[in-house]
Short mmCIF file of C-alpha atoms in Angstrom, two decimals:
data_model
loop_
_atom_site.label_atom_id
_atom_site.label_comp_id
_atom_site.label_asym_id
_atom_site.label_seq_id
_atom_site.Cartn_x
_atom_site.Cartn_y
_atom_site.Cartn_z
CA UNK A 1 58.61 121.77 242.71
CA UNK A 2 59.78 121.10 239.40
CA UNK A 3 60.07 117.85 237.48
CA UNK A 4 64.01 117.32 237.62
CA UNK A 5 62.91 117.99 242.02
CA UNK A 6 60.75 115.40 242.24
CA UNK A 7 62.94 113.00 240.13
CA UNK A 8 65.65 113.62 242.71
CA UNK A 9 63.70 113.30 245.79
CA UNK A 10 61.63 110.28 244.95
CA UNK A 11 64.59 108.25 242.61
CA UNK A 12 62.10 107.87 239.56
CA UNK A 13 63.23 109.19 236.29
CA UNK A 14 61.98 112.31 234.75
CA UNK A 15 60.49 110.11 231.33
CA UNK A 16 58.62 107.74 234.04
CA UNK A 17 57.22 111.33 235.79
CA UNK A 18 56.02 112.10 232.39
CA UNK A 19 54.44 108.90 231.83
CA UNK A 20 52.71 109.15 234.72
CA UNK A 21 51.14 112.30 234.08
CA UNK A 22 50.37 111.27 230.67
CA UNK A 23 48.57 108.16 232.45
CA UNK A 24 46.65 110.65 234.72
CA UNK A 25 48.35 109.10 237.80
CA UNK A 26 50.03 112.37 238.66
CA UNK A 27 48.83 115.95 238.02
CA UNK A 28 51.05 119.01 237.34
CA UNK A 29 50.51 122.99 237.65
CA UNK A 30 52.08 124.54 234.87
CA UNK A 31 54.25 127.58 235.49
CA UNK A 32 53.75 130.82 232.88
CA UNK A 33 56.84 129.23 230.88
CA UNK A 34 55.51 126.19 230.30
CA UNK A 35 57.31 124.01 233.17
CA UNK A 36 55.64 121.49 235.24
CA UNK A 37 55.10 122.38 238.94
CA UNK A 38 53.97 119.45 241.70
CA UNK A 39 53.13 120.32 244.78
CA UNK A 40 54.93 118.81 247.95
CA UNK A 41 52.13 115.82 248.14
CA UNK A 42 53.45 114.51 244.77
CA UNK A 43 56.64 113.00 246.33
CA UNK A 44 54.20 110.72 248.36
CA UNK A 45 52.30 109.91 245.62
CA UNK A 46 55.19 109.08 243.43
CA UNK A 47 55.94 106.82 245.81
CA UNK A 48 52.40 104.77 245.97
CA UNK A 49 52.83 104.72 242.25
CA UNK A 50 56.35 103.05 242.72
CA UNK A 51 54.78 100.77 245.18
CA UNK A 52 51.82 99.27 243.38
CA UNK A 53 53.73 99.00 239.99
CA UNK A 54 55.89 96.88 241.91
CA UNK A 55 53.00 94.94 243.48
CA UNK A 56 52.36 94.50 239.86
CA UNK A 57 49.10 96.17 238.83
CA UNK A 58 49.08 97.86 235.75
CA UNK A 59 48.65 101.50 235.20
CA UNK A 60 45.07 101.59 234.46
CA UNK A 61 44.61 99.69 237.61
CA UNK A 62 46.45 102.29 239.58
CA UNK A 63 44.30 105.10 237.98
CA UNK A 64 41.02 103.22 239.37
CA UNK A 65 42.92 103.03 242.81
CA UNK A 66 44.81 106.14 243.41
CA UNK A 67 41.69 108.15 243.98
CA UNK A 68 40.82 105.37 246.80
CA UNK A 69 43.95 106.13 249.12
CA UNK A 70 45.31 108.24 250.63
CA UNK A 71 49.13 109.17 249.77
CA UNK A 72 50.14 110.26 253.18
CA UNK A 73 50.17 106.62 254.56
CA UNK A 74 48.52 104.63 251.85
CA UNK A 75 44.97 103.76 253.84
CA UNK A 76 42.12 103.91 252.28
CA UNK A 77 40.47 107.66 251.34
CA UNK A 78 36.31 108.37 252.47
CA UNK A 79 35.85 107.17 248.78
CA UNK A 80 37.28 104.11 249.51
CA UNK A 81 34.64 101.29 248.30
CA UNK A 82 33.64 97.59 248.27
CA UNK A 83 34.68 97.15 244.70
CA UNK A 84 38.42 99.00 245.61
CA UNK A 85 38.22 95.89 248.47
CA UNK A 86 37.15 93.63 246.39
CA UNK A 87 39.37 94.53 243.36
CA UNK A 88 43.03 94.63 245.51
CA UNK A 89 41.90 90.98 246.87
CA UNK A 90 41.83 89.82 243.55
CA UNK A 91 45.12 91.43 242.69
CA UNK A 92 46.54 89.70 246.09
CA UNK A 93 44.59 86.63 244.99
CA UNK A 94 46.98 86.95 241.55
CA UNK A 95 50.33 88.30 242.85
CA UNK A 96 50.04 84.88 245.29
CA UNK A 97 49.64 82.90 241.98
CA UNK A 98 53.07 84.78 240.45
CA UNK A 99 54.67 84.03 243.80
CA UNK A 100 53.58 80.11 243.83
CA UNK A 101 54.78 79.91 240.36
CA UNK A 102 57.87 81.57 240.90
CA UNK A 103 58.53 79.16 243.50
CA UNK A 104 57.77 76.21 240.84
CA UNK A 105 60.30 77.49 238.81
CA UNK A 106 62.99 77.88 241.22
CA UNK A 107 62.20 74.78 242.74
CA UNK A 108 62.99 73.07 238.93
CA UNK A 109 66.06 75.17 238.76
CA UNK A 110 67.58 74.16 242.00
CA UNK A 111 66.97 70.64 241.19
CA UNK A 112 68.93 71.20 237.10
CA UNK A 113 71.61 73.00 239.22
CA UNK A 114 71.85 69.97 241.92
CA UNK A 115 71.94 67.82 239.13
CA UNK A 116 74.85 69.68 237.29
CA UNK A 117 76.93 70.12 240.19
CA UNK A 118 76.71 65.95 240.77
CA UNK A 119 77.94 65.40 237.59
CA UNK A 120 80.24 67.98 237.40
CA UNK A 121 82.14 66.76 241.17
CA UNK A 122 81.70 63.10 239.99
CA UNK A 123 83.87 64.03 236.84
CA UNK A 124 86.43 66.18 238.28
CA UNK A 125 86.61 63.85 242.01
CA UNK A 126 86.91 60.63 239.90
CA UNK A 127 89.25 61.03 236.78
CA UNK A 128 91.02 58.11 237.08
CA UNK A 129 87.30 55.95 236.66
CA UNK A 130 87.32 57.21 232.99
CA UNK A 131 88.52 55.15 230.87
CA UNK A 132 90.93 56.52 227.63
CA UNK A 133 89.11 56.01 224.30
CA UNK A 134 91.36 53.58 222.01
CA UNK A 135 91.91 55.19 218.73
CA UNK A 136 90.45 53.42 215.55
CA UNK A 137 92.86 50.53 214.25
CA UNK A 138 94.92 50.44 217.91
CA UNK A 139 94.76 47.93 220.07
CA UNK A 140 94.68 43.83 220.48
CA UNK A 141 94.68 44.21 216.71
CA UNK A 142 91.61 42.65 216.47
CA UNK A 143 90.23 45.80 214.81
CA UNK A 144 87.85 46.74 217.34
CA UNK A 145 88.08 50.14 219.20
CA UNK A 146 87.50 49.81 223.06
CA UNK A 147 84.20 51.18 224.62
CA UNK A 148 84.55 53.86 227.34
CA UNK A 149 82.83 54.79 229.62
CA UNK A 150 81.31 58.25 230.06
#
């Protein structure tokens, strides 16, 4: 199939096709004009890609995997070794750190937003405890402005 095809049928841009093959995560024939042919496999493997990029490994990561699994349903290949194991536990191991972190930083948000939203009702509910600001040299005549509160 050609490379405008499998753009179509897996939803990933013709440039990011390229890159991949550039990469050496995806492997084209070449037809006797020049164009790029995949077979019918490289939908499924355009798809792993996609997958693991989201996981968040890199592409030179996914290089050292892809040979490891299969495309089919993702399980490990006969290839498959301890070091693959070993290396996609650590890359769990970090994705869990992004995730607790993430959490962190929405947990700091919600509480900014909470606070926000207090002060915000407390200011629209209550108008009338706000106090008008005196302008300089009004007043008792004593000269001093009134203090409001804010």
């Amino acid at each position: 199939m050609r490379i405008g095809e499998l753009a179509k049928r897996t939803g990933v841009s013709e440039r990011s096709l390229r890159y991949y093959e550039k990469q050496g995560l995806l492997t084209a024939e070449r037809t006797l004009g020049g164009h790029r042919d995949y077979p019918d496999g490289a939908v499924d493997r355009v798809i792993r890609i996609q997958e693991l990029f989201a996981a968040g490994l890199h592409s030179k990561k996914i290089v050292q995997l892809l040979p490891c699994m299969r495309d089919a349903d993702g399980g490990p290949s006969e290839i498959a070794t301890a070091r693959l194991v070993n290396d996609l536990v650590e890359e769990r191991e970090r994705i869990d750190r992004m995730m607790a972190d993430l959490v962190r930083s929405r947990d700091v948000l919600d509480e900014v937003i909470d606070a926000a939203s207090d002060s915000r009702r407390q200011a629209v509910t209550h108008p009338e405890d706000r106090q008008p600001r005196a302008l300089p040299g009004s007043g008792s005549g004593t000269g001093e402005a009134a203090i409001s509160r804010s």
